[in-house]
mmCIF file of C-alpha atoms and ligand atoms in Angstrom:
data_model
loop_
_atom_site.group_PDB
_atom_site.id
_atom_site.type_symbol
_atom_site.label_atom_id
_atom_site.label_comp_id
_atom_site.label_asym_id
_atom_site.label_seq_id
_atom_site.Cartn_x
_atom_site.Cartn_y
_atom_site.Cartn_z
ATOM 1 C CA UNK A 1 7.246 2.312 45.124
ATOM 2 C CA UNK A 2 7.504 5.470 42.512
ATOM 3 C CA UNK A 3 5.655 8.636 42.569
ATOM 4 C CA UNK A 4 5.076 8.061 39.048
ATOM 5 C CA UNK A 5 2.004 6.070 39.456
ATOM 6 C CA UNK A 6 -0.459 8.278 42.078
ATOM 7 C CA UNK A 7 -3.433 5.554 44.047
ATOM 8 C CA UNK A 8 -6.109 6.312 45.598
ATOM 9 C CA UNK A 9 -9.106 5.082 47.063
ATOM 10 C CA UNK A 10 -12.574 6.446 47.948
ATOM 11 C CA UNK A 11 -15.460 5.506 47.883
ATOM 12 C CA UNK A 12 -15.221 2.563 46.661
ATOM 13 C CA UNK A 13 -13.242 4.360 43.548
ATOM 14 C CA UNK A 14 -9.647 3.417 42.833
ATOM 15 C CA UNK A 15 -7.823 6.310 40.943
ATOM 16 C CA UNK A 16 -4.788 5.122 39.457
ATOM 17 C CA UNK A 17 -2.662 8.848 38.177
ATOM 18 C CA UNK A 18 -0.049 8.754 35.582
ATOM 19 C CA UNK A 19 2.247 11.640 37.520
ATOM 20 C CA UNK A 20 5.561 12.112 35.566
ATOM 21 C CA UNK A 21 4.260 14.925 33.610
ATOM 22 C CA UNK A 22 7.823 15.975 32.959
ATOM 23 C CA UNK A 23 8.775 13.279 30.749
ATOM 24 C CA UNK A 24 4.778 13.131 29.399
ATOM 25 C CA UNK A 25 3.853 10.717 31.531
ATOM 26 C CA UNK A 26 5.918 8.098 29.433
ATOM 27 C CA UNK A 27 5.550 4.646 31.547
ATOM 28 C CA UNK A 28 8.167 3.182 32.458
ATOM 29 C CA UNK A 29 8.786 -0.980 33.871
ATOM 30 C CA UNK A 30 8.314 -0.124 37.205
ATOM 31 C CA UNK A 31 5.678 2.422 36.527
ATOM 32 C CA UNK A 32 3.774 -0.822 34.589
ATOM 33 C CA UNK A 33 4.518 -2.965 37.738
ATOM 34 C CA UNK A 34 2.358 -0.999 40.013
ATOM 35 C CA UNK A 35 -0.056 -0.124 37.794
ATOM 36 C CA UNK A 36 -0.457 -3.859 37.502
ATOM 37 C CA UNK A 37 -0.430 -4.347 41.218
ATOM 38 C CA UNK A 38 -2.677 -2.160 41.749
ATOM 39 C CA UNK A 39 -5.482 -3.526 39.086
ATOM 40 C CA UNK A 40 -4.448 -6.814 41.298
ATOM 41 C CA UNK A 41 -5.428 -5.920 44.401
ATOM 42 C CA UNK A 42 -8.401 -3.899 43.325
ATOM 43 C CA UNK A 43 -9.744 -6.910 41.666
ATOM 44 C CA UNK A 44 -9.496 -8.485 44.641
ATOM 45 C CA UNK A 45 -10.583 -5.998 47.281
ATOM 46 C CA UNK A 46 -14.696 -5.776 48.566
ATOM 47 C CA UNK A 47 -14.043 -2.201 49.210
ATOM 48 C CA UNK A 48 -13.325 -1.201 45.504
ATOM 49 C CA UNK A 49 -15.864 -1.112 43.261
ATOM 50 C CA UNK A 50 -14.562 0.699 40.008
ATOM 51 C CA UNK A 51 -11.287 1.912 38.578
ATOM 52 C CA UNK A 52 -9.991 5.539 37.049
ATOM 53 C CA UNK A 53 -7.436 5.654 35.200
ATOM 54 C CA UNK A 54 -6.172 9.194 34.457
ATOM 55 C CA UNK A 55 -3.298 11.628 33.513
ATOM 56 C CA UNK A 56 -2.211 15.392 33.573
ATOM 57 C CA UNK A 57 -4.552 18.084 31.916
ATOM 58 C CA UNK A 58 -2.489 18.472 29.301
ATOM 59 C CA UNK A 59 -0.938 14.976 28.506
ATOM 60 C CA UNK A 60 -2.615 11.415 29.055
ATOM 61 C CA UNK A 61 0.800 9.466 28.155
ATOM 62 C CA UNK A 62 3.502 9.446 25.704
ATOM 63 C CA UNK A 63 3.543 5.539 25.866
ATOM 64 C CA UNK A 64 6.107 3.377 26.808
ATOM 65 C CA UNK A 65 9.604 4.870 27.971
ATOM 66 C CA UNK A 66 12.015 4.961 25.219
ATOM 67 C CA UNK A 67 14.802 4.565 27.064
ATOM 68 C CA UNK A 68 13.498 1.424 28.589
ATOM 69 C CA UNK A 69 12.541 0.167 24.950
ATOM 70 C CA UNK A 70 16.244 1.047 24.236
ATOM 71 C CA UNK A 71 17.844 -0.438 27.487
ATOM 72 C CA UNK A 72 15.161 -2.435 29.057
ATOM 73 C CA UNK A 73 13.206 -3.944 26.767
ATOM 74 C CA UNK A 74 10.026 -5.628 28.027
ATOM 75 C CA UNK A 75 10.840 -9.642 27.823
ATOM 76 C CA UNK A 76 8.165 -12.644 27.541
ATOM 77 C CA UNK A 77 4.555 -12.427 29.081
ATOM 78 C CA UNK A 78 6.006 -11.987 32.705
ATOM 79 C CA UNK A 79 6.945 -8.787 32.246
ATOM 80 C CA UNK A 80 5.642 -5.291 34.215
ATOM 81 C CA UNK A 81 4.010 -4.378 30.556
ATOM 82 C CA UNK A 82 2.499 -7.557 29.656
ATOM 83 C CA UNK A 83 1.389 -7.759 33.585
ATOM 84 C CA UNK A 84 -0.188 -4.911 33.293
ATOM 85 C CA UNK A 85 -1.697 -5.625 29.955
ATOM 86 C CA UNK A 86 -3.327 -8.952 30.604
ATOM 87 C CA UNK A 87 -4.432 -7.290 33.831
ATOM 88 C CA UNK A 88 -6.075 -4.692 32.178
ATOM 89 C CA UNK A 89 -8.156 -7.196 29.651
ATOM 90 C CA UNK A 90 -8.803 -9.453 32.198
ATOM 91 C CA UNK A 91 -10.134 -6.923 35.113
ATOM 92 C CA UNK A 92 -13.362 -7.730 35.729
ATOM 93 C CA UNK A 93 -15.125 -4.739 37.653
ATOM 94 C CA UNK A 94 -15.291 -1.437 35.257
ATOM 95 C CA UNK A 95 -12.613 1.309 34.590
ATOM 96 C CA UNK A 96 -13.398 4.964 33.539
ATOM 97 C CA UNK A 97 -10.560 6.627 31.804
ATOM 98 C CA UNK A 98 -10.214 9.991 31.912
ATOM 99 C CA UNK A 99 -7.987 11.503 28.555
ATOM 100 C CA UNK A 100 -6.353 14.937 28.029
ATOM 101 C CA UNK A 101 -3.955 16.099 25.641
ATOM 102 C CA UNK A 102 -1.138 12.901 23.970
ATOM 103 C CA UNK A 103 -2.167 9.672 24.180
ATOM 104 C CA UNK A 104 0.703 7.819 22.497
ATOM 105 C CA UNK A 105 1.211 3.959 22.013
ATOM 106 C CA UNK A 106 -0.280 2.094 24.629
ATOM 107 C CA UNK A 107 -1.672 5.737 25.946
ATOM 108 C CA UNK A 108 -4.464 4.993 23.172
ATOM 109 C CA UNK A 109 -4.279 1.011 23.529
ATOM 110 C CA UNK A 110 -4.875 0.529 27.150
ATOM 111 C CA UNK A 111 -8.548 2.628 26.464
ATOM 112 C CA UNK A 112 -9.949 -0.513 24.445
ATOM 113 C CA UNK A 113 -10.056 -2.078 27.317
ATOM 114 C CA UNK A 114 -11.507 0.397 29.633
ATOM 115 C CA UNK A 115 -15.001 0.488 30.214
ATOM 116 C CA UNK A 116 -15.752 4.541 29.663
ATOM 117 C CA UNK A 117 -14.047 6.837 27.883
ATOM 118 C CA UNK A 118 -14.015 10.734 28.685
ATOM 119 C CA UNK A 119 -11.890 12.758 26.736
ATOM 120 C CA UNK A 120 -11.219 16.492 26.658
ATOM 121 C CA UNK A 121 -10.796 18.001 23.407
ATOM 122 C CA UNK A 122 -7.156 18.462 23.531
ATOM 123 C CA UNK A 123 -6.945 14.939 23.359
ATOM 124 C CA UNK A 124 -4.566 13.619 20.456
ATOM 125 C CA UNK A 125 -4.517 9.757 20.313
ATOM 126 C CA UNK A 126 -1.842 7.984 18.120
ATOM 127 C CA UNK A 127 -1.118 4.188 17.382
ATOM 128 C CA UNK A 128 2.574 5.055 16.171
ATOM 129 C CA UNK A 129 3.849 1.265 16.527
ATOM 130 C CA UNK A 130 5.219 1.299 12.305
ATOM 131 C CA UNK A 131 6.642 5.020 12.568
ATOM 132 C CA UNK A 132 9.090 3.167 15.298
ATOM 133 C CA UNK A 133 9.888 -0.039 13.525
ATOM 134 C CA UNK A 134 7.359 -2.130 15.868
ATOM 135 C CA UNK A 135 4.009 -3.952 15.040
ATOM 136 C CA UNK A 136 1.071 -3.390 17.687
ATOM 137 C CA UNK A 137 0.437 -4.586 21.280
ATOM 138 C CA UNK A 138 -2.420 -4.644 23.468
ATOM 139 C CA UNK A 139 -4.850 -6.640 21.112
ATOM 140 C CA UNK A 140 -4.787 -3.567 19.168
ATOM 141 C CA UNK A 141 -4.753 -5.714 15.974
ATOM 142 C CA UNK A 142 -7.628 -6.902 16.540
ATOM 143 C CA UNK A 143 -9.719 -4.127 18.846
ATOM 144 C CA UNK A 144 -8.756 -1.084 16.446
ATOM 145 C CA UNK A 145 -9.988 -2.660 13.476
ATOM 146 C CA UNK A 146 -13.199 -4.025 14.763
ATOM 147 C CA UNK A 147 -13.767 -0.711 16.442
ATOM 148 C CA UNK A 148 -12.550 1.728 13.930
ATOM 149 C CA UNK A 149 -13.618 0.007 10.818
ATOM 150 C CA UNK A 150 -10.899 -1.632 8.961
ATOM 151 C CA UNK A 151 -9.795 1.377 6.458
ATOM 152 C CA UNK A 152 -9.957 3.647 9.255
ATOM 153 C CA UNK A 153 -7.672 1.096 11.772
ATOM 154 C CA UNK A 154 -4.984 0.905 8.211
ATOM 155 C CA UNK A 155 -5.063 4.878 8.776
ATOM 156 C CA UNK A 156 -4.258 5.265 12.425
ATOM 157 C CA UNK A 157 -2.255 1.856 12.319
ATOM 158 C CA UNK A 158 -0.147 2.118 9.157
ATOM 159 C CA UNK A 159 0.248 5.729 8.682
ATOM 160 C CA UNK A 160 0.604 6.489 12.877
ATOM 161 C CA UNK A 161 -0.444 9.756 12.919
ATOM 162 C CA UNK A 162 -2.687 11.272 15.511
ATOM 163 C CA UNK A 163 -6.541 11.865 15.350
ATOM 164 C CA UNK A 164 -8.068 14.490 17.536
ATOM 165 C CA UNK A 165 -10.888 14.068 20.398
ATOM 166 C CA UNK A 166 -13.997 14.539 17.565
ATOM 167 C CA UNK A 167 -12.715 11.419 15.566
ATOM 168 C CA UNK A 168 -12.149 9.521 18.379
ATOM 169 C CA UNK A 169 -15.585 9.876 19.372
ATOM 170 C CA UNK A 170 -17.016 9.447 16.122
ATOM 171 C CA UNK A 171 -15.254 5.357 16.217
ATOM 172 C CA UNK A 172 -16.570 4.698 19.790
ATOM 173 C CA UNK A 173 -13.324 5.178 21.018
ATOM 174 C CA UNK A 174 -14.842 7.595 23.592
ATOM 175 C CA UNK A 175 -17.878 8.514 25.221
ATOM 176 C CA UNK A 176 -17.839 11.841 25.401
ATOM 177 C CA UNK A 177 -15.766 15.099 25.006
ATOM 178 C CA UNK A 178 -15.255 17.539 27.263
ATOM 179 C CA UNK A 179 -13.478 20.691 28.480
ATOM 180 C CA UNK A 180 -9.930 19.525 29.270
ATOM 181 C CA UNK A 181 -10.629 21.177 32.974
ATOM 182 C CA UNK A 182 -13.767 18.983 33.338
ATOM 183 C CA UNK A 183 -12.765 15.446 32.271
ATOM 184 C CA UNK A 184 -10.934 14.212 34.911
ATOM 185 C CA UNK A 185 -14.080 15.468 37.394
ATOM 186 C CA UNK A 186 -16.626 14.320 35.443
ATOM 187 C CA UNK A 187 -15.221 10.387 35.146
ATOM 188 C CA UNK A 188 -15.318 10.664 38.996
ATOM 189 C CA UNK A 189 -18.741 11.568 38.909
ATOM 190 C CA UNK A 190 -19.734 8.299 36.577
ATOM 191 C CA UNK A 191 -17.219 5.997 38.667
ATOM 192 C CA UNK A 192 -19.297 6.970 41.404
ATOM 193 C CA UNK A 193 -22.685 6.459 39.612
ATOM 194 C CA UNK A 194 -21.038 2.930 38.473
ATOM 195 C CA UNK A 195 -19.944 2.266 42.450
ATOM 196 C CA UNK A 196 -23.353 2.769 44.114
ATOM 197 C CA UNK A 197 -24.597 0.165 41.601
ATOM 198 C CA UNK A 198 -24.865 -3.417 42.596
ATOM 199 C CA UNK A 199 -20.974 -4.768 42.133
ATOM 200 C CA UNK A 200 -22.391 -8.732 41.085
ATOM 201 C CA UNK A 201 -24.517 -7.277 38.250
ATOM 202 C CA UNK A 202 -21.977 -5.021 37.304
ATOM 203 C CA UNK A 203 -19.362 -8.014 37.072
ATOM 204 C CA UNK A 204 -21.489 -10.057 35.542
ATOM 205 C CA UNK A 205 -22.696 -7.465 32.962
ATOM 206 C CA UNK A 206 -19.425 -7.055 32.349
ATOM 207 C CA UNK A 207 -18.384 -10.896 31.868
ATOM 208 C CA UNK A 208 -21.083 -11.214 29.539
ATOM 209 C CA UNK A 209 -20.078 -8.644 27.138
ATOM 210 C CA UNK A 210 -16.298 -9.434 27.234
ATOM 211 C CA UNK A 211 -16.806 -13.116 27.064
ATOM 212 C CA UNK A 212 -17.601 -13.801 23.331
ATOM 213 C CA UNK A 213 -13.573 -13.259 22.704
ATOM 214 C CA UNK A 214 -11.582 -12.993 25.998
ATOM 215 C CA UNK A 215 -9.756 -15.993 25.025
ATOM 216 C CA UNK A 216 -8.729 -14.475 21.618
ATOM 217 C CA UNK A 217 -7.612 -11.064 22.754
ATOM 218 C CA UNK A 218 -5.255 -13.141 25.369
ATOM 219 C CA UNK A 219 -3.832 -14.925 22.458
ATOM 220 C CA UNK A 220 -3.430 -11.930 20.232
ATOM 221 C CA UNK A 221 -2.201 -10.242 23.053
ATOM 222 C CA UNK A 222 1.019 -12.944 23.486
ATOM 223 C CA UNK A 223 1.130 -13.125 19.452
ATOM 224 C CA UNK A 224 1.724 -9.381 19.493
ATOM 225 C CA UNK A 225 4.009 -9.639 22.342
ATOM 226 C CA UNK A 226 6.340 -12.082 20.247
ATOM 227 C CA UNK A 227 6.889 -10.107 17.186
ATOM 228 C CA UNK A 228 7.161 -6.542 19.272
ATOM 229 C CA UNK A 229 10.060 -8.126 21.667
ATOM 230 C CA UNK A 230 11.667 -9.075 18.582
ATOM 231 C CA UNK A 231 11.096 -6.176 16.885
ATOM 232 C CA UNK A 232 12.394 -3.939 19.494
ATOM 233 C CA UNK A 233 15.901 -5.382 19.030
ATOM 234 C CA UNK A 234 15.546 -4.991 15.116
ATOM 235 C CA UNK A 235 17.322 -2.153 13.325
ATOM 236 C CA UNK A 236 14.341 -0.399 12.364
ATOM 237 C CA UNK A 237 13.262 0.392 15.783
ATOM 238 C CA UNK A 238 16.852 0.984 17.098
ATOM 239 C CA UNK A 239 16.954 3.333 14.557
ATOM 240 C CA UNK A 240 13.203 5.063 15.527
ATOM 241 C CA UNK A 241 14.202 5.184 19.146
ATOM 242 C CA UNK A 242 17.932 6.375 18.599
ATOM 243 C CA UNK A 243 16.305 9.446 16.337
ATOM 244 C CA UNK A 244 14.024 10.253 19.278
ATOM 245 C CA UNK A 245 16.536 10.661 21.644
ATOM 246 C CA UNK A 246 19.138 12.304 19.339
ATOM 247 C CA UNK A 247 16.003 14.786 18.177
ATOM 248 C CA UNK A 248 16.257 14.143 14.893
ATOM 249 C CA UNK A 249 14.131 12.317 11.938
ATOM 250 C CA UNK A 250 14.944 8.698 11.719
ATOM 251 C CA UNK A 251 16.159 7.062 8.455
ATOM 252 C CA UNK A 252 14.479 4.017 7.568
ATOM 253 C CA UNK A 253 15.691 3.901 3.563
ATOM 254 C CA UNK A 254 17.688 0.837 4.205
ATOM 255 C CA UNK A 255 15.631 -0.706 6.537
HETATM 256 N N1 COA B 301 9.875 8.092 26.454
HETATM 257 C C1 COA B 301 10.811 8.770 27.144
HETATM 258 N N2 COA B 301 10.825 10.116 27.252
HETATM 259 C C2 COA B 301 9.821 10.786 26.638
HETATM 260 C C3 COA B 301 8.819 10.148 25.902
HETATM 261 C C4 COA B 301 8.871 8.729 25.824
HETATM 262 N N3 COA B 301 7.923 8.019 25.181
HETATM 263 N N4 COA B 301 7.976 11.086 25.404
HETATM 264 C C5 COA B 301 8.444 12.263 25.825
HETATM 265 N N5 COA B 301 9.555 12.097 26.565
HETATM 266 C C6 COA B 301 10.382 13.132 27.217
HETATM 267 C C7 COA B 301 11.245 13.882 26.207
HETATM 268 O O1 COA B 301 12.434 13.146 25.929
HETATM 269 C C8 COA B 301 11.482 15.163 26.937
HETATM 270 O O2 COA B 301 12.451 14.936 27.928
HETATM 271 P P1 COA B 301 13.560 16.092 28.272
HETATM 272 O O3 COA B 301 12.759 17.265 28.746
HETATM 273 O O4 COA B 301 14.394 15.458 29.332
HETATM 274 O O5 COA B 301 14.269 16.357 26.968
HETATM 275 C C9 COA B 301 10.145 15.393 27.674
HETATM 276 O O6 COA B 301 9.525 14.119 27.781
HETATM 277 C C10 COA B 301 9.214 16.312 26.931
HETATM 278 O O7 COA B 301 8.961 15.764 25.637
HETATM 279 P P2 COA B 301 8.827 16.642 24.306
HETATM 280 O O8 COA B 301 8.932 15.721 23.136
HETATM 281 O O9 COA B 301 9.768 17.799 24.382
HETATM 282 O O10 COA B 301 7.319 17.197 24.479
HETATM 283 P P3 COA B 301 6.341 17.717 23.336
HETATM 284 O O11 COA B 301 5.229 18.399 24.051
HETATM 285 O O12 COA B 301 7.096 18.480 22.287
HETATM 286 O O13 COA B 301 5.756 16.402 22.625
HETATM 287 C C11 COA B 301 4.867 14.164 22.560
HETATM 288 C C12 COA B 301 4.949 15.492 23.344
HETATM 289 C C13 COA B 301 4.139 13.165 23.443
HETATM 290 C C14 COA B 301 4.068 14.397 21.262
HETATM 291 C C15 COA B 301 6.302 13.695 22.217
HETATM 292 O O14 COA B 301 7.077 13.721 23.398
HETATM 293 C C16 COA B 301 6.394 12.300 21.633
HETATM 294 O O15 COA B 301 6.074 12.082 20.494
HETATM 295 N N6 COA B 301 6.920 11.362 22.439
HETATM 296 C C17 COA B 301 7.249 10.029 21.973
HETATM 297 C C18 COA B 301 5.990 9.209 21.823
HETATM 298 C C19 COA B 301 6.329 7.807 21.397
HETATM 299 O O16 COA B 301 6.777 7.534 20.319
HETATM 300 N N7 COA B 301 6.049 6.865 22.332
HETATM 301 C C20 COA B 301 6.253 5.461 22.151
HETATM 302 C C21 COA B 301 4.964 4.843 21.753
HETATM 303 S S1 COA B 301 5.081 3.086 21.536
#
């Protein structure tokens, strides 16, 4: 069990904390793995009611590790990532995410399938899957451009570079903005709205509105898995992930 991943439970509230602030809250396999246990046993346990999900004041996540992309890449739909991903979809009682400062990668991806979004507005949310030689994950494919608007997805998608709380909101990626101080209180304060609500109508609710393409985004999610485990062992994205950790720009003109 790592330190990385912070749980806790109250009142019927499961608060999952990204806590490796020192490397940006990057996720790493086994940070995935509990992160997925946990959305496991929450689904399964009376006592909890609703799910946070929530970082650092000052950085949500920097995405996946990039020294496990380089050295442990994620492989087939058993994985800690793809655990965690088709756990995500597929919980069925809400999660309120709470959003400050870099939300890289799957930082941004795992929010389209959280219930609420709260944001402060130091939040910087990037989809930077071509700048590093990879093709999305998470049913982001499919979410971002049904969300965002197809011209807008090509933007954040093809080009990778970050938009700012403001725009976020303005796509329905979040609910609200707030003081970076604030957000991490006030998604406590609607998790605990959601949890005194009755939990069959909630999960039903929630059924309902997810069940018009559940199927798909499961599908899109193991299409997308396919062509980003190949593409991690691809020279483009050796290349991205060798520039990152030499600090310096990466040189895709032969690639
Ligand atoms: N994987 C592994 N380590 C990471 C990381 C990642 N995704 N993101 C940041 N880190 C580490 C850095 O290597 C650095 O470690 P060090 O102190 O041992 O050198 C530390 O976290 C601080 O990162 P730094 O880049 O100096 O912070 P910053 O404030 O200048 O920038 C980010 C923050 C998030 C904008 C920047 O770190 C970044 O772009 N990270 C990579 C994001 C990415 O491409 N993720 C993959 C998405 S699929």
């Amino acid at each position: 069990m790592t330190t990385d991943i912070l749980t806790h439970t109250e009142n019927g509230v499961t608060t999952l904390t990204l806590n490796r602030v020192d490397k940006k809250n990057s996720i790493t396999a086994a940070m995935y793995a509990q992160m997925a246990d946990a959305l496991a046993d929450a689904a399964g346990n009376a006592d909890v009611r609703v799910v946070v999900i929530q970082g650092d004041v000052a950085v949500f996540s920097a995405g996946n590790d990039i020294g496990d992309f380089l050295n442990n890449p994620p492989a087939g739909d058993g994985s800690p990532v793809f655990r965690f991903l088709h756990g995500i979809a597929a919980f069925p009682k809400p999660i309120v995410a709470a959003v400050c400062g870099p939300a890289v990668g799957i930082g941004t991806t795992m929010l389209l399938h959280c219930d609420l979004v709260y944001a402060g507005d130091n939040a910087a949310f990037s989809v930077p899957f071509v700048n590093l030689g990879l093709c999305p994950e998470a049913a982001s494919s499919l979410l971002i451009p049904q969300m965002f608007g197809y011209h807008r997805a090509a933007e954040a998608l093809l080009l990778g570079e970050p938009f700012m709380a403001e725009a976020a909101l303005e796509v329905g990626l979040v609910n609200r903005v707030l003081p970076p101080t604030e957000v991490n209180g006030y998604a406590q304060t609607q998790a605990r709205k959601l949890a005194a609500k009755p939990i069959s109508s909630l999960i039903e609710t929630k059924r309902l509105m997810k069940k018009g393409q559940a199927a798909t985004i499961a599908q899109v999610m193991t299409e997308e898995g396919a062509s980003f485990g190949r593409m991690l062992r691809e020279p483009a994205a050796r290349e991205a992930f060798g520039a990152f950790m030499e600090r310096r720009k990466p040189d895709f003109s032969k690639l």
